[in-house]
Coordinates of C-alpha atoms and ligand atoms in Angstrom, one line a residue:
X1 CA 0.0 0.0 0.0
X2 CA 1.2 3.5 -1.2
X3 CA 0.0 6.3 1.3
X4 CA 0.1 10.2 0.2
X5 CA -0.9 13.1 1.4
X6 CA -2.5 16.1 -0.7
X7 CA -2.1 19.8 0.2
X8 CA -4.2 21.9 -0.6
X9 CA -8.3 20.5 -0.9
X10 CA -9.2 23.2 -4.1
X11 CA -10.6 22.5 -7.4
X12 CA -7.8 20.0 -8.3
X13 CA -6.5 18.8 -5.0
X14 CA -10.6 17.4 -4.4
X15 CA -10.1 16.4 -7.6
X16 CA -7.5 14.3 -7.0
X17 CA -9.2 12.6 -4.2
X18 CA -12.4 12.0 -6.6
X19 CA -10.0 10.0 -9.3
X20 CA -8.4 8.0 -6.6
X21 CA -11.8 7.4 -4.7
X22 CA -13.9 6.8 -8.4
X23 CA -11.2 5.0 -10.4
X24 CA -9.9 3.0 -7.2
X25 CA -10.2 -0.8 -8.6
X26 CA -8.9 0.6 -11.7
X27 CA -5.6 2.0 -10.1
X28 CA -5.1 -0.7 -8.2
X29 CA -5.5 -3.2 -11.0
X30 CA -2.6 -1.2 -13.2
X31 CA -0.1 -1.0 -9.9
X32 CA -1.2 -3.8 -8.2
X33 CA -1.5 -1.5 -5.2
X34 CA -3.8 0.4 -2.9
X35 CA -3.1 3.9 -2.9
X36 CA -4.6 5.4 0.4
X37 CA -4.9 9.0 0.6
X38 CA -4.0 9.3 4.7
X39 CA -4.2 13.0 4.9
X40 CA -5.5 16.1 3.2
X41 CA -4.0 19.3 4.0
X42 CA -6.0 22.6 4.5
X43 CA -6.6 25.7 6.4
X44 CA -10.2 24.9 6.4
X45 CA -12.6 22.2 7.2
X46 CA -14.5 20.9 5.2
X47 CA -17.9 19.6 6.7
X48 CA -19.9 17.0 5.7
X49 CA -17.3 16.1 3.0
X50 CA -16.4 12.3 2.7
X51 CA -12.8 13.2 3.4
X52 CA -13.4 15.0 6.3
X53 CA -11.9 12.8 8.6
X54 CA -8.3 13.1 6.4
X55 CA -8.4 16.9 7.2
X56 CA -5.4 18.0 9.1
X57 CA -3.8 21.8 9.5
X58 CA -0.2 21.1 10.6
X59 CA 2.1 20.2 7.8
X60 CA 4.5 18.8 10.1
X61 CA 1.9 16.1 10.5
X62 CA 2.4 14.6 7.1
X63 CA 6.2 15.5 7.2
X64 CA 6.7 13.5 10.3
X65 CA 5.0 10.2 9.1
X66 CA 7.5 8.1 7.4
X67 CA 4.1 6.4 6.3
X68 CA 3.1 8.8 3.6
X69 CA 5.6 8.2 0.8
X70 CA 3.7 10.8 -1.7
X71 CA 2.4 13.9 -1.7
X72 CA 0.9 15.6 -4.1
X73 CA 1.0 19.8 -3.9
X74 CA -1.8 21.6 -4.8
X75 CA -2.0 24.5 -2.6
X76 CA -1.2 26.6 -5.2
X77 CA 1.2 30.1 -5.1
X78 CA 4.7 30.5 -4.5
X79 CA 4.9 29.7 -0.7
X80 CA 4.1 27.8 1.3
X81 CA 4.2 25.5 -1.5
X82 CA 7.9 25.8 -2.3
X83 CA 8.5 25.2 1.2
X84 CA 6.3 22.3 1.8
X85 CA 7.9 20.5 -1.4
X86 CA 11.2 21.2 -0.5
X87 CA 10.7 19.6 3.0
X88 CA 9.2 16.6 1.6
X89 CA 11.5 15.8 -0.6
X90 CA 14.4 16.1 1.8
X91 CA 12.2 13.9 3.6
X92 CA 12.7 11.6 0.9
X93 CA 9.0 11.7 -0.1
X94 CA 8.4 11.8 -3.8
X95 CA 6.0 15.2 -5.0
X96 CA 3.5 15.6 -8.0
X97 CA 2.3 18.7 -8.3
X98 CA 0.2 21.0 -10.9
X99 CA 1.5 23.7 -9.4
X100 CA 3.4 25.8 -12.3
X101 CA 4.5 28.6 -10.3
X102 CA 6.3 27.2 -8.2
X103 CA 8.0 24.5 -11.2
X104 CA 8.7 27.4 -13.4
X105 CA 10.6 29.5 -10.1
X106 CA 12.1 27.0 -8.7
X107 CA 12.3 24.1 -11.0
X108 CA 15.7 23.7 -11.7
X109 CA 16.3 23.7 -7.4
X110 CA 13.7 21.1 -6.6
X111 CA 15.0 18.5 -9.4
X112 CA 18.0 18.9 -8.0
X113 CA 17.1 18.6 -4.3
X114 CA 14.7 15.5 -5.8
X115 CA 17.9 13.9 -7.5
X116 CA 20.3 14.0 -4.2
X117 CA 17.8 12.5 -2.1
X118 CA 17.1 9.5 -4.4
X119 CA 13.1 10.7 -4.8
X120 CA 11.1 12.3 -7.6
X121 CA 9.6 15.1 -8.5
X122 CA 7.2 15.4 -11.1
X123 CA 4.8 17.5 -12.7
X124 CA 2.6 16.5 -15.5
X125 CA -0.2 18.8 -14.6
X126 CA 1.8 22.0 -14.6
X127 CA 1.3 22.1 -18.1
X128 CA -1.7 21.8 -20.6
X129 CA -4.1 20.5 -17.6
X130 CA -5.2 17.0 -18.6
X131 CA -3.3 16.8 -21.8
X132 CA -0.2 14.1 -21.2
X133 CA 3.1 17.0 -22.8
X134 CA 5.8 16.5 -19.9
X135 CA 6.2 12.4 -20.5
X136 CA 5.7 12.9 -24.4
X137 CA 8.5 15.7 -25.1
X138 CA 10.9 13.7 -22.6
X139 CA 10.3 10.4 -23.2
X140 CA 8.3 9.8 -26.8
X141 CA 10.1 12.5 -28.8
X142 CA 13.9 12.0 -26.6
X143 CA 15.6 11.1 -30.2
X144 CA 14.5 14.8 -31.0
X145 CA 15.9 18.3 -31.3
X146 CA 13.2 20.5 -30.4
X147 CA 13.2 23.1 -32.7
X148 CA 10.2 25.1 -31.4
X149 CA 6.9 24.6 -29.6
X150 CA 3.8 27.3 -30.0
X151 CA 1.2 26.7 -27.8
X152 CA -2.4 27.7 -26.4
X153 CA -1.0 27.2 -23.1
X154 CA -4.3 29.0 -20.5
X155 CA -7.8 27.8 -20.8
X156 CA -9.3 31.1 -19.3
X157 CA -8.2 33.3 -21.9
X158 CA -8.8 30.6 -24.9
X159 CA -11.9 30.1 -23.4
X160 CA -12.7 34.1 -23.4
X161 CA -11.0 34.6 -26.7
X162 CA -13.4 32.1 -27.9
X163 CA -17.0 33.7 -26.4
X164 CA -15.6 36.9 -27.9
X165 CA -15.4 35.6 -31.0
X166 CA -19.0 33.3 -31.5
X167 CA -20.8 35.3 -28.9
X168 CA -19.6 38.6 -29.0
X169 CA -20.0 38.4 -25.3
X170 CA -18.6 40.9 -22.6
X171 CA -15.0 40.0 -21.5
X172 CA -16.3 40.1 -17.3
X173 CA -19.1 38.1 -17.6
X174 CA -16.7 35.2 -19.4
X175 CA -14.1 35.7 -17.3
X176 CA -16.6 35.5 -14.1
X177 CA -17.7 32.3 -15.6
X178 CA -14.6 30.7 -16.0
X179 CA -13.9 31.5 -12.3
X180 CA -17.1 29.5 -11.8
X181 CA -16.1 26.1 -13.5
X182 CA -12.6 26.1 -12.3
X183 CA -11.1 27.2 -14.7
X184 CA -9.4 30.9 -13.5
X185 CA -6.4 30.9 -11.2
X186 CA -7.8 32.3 -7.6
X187 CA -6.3 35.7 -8.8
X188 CA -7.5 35.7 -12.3
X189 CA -4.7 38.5 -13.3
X190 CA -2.4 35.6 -14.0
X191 CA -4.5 34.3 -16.7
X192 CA -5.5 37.3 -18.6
X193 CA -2.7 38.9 -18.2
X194 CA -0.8 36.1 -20.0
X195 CA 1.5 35.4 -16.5
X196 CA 0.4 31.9 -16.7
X197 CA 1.3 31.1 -20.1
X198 CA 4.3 32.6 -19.2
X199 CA 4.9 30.1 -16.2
X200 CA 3.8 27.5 -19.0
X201 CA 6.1 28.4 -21.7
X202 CA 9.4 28.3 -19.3
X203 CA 8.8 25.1 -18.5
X204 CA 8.6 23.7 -22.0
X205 CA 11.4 25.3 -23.0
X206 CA 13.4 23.9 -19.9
X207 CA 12.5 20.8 -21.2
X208 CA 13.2 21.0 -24.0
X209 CA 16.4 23.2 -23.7
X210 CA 17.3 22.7 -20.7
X211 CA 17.6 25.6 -19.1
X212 CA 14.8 27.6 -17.1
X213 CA 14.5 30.6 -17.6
X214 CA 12.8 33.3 -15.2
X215 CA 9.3 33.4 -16.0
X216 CA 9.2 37.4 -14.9
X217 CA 11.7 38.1 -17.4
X218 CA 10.4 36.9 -20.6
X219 CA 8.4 39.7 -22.8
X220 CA 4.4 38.2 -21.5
X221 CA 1.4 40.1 -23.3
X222 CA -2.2 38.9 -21.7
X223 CA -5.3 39.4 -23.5
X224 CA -6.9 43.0 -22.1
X225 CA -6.3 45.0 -24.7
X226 CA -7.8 42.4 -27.7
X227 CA -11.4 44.2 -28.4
X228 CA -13.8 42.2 -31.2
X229 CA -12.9 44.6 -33.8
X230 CA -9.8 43.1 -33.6
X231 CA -11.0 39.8 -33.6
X232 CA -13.4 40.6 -36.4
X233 CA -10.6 42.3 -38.3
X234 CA -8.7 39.1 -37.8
X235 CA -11.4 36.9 -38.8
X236 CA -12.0 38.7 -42.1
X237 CA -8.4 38.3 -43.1
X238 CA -8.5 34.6 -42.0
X239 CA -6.8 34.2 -38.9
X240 CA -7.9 33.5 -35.3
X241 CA -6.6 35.8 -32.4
X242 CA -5.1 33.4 -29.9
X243 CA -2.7 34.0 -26.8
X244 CA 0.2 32.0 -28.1
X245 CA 3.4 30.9 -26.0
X246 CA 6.0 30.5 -27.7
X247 CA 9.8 29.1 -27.7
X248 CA 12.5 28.2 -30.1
X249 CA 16.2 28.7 -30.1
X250 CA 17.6 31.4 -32.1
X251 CA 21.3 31.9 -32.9
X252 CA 22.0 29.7 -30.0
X253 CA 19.9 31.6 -27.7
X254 CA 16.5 30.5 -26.0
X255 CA 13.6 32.6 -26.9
X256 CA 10.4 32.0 -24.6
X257 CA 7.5 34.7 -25.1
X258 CA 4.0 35.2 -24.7
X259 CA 1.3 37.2 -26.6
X260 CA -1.9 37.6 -28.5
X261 CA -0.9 36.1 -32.2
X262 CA -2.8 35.4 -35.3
X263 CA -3.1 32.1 -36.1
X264 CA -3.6 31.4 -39.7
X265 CA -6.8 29.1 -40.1
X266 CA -4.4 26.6 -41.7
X267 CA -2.9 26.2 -38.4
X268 CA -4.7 24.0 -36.2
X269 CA -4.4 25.7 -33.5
X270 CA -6.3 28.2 -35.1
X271 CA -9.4 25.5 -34.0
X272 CA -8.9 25.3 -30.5
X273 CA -11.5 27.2 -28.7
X274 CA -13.1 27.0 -25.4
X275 CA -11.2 25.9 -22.5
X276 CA -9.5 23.8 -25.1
X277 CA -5.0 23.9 -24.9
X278 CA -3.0 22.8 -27.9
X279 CA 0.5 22.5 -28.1
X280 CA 2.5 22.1 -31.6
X281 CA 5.9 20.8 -31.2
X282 CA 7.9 20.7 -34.1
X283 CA 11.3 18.6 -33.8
X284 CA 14.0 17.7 -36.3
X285 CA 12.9 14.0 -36.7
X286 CA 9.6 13.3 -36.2
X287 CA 8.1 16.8 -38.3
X288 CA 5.3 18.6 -35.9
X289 CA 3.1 16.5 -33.3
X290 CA 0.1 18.7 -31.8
X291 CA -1.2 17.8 -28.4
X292 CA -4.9 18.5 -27.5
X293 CA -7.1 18.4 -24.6
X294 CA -8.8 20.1 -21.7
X295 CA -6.4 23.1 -20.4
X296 CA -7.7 23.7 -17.1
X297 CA -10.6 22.2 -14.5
X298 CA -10.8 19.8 -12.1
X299 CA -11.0 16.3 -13.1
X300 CA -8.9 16.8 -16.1
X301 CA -6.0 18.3 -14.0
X302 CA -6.6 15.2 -11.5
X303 CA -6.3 13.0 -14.0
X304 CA -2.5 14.3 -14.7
X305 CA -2.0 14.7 -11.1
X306 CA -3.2 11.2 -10.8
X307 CA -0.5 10.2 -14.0
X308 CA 2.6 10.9 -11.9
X309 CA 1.2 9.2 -8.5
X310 CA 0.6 6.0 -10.7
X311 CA 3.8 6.8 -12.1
X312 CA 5.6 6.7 -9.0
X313 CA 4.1 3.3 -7.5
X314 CA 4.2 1.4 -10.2
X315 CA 7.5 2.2 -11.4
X316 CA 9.3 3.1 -8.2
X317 CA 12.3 2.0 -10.1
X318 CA 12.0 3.3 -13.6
X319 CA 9.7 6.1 -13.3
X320 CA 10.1 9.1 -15.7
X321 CA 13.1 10.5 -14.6
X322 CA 13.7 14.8 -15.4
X323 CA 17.0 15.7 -16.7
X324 CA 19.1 18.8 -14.4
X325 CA 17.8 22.2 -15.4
X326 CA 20.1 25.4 -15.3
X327 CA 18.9 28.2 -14.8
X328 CA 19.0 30.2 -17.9
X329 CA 21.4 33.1 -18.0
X330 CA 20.6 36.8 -19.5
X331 CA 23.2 35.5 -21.5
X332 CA 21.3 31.9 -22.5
X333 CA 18.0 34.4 -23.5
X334 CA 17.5 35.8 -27.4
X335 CA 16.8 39.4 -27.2
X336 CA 12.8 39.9 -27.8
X337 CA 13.9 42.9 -29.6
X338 CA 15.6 41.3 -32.7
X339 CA 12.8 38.6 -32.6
X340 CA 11.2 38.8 -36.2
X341 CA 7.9 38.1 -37.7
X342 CA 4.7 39.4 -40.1
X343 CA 2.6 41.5 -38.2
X344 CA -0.8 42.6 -38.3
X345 CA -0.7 46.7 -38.4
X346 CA -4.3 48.5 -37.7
X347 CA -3.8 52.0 -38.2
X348 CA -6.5 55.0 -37.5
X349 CA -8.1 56.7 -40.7
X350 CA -10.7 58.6 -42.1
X351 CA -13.0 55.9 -44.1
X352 CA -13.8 58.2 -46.5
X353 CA -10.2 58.6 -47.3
X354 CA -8.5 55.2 -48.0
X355 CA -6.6 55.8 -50.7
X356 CA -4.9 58.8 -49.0
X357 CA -4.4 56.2 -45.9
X358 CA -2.7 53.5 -48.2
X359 CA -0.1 55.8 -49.8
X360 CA 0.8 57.3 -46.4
X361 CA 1.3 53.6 -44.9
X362 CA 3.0 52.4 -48.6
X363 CA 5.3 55.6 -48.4
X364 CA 6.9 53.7 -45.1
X365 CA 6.2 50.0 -45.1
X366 CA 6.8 49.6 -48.9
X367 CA 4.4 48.2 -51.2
X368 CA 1.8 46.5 -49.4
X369 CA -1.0 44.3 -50.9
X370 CA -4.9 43.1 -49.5
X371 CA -5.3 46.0 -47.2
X372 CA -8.7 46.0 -44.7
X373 CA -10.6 49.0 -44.1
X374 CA -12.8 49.1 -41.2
X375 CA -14.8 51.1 -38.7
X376 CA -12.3 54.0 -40.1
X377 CA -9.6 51.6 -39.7
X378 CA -7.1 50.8 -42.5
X379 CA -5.1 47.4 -41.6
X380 CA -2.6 45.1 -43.5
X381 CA 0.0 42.5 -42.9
X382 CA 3.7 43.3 -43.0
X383 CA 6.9 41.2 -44.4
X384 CA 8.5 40.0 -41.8
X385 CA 10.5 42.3 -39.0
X386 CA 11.5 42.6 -35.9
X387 CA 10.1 44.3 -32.7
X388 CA 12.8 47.2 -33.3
X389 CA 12.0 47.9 -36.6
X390 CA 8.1 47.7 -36.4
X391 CA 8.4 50.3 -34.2
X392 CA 10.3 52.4 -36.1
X393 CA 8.1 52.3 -39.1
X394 CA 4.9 53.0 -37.5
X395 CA 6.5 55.7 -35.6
X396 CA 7.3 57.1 -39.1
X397 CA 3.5 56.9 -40.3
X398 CA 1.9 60.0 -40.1
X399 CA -1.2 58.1 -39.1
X400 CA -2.3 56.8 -35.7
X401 CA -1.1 53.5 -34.9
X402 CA -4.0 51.4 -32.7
X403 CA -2.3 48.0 -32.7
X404 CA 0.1 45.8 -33.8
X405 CA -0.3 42.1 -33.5
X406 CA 2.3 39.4 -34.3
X407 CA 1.4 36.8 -36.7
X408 CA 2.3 33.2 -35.8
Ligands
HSE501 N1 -5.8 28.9 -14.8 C1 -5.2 27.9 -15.6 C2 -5.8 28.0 -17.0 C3 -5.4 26.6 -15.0 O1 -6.9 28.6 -17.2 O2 -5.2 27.4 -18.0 C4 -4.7 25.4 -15.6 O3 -3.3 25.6 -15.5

């Protein structure tokens, strides 16, 4: 018999208690094990609740019981949780977590503390909810070179992006109602304003490249300033507006970012609405393998959660085992600046006066095909160029730049 503990009893820590509790024969038909959950770990109580009687408020508790060989961190935020998971795996307890602020800070620290003490530490959910990524990129696709991964990494904002776009609906009443189902981090600010992609897109690059880079550093756009004009814009020049993270290597240097991007509908992860995450990997062998699934809620986090706890009983041996991470250097990070792409430009003009519009915006970008006009807005698409340079040019427009959005 395996015994864990989980702290923190929110959306997905009680959801990790329903898939052990619902799927129980199942679980202990593939490790040929009971897995007893011998203590949950809250501030509160919780009444009337089938696992009431696992509730305890001292940590040291659960530290101090050789017992409990597992624990699985949900609580959420920086600290306590760093804390806790540190202790434990000194402890020589193994910890699964879906916590991604704390893997993206302090990653690289806890693998190693994991490795010296002989234990795990692992971390499926932290990324893409239910969808299985961390095992894939370091086990199935090991032979590879990554050579970049762009992802719809936050259900919240894919899920608002997409009521915006069908519905037309009002940006607080989707955001209020992805709070409701789970979906929104308890201070929602991390999801809109692209902070947890950010956390997100670190981690994939670390895996991938194997070094971590702060998740504060890298240049992180949210999604408060997309209106549906933009959207609409988008649509009508076929591409979705979707809060991309992104990450390749340029020039020997790591580039992670995070920002609204147009996704050309023959991307597919132009499709993936709702609370829907995708993540397209493309590596030098195996071409580009997309990874789909729920991004965010309770069970389907569990279910992850639930991935690395099976993970760890079954194959206390040869369970997946994480590479060292460094953390990354100012040095190890591409500049942003220099980073270069095609880019949507919506620029303020008189309707009536389009032609006057497309010779002032020609005069500086160069001759530029399949311009938009709308609500006395005239938009195109750019060559490619960098952040620097896009600047530049608009600044030289003598019309009014509104926005400038990146094209995948
Ligand atoms: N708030 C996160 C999201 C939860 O919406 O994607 C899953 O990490």
């Amino acid at each position: 018999m395996t015994n864990i503990a989980i702290l923190g009893f929110g959306v997905v820590g009680s959801g990790v208690a329903e898939v052990i509790t619902k799927n129980k024969a199942l679980i202990e038909e593939k490790t040929g094990e009971k897995i007893n959950i011998k203590y949950i770990l809250d501030l509160r109580d919780f009444p009337g609740s089938p696992f009431e009687h696992l509730v305890v408020h001292d940590f040291q508790t659960i530290l101090r019981d050789p017992e409990v060989t597992v624990v699985a961190e949900m609580m959420g935020g920086s600290h306590p949780a760093y804390d806790f998971s540190k202790a434990c795996l000194e402890a020589g307890k193994s910890v699964v977590t879906s916590n991604k602020e704390v893997v993206s800070n302090f990653g690289a620290e806890l693998l190693e503390t994991a490795a010296k003490n002989k234990t795990a530490y692992l971390f499926e959910a932290s990324v893409g909810g239910g969808i299985p990524i961390i095992r894939p990129i370091l086990n199935d696709l090991s032979s590879n070179r990554i050579i970049n991964i762009s992802g719809i990494l936050n259900g919240t904002t894919n899920y608002i992006l997409t009521k915006m776009e069908n519905e037309g609906a009002a940006f607080e009443d989707v955001l209020n109602d992805a709070k409701k189902k789970g979906y929104a981090e308890a201070n929602p600010t991390a999801d809109i304003e692209g902070i947890d992609a950010a956390r997100k897109i670190v981690i994939l690059a670390a895996l991938s490249f194997g070094k971590l880079a702060d998740p504060s550093k890298i240049h992180t756009e949210g999604i408060t300033e997309i209106t549906s004009d933009d959207v609409s814009i988008a649509k009508k020049m076929g591409y979705a507006v979707k809060l991309i993270g992104y990450t390749s290597v340029i020039d020997g240097k790591i580039l992670c970012m995070v920002s609204p991007r147009l996704v050309s509908q023959a991307n597919p992860l132009s499709g993936i609405n709702d609370v829907f995450n995708g993540i397209l990997v493309s590596a030098d062998m195996v071409g580009e393998v997309m990874f789909y699934g729920p991004g965010a809620g309770k069970l389907p986090t569990a279910s992850a959660v639930c991935a690395d706890i099976v993970d760890i009983v079954m194959h206390r041996k040869t369970q997946m085992k994480l590479p060292a991470w460094e953390k990354a250097s100012e040095d190890d990070l591409f500049e942003f600046e220099k980073y270069r792409c095609r880019r949507l430009f919506i620029f303020r003009s008189p309707e009536a006066d389009s032609a006057a519009a497309v010779k002032q915006i020609s005069d500086v970008f160069g001759s530029i095909s399949g311009f938009v006009f709308e609500n006395g807005k005239t938009c195109f698409i750019s060559d490619e160029m960098s952040e620097k340079e896009a600047v530049e040019l608009s600044g030289k427009c003598p019309l009014e730049l509104i926005k400038m959005y990146r094209l995948l």
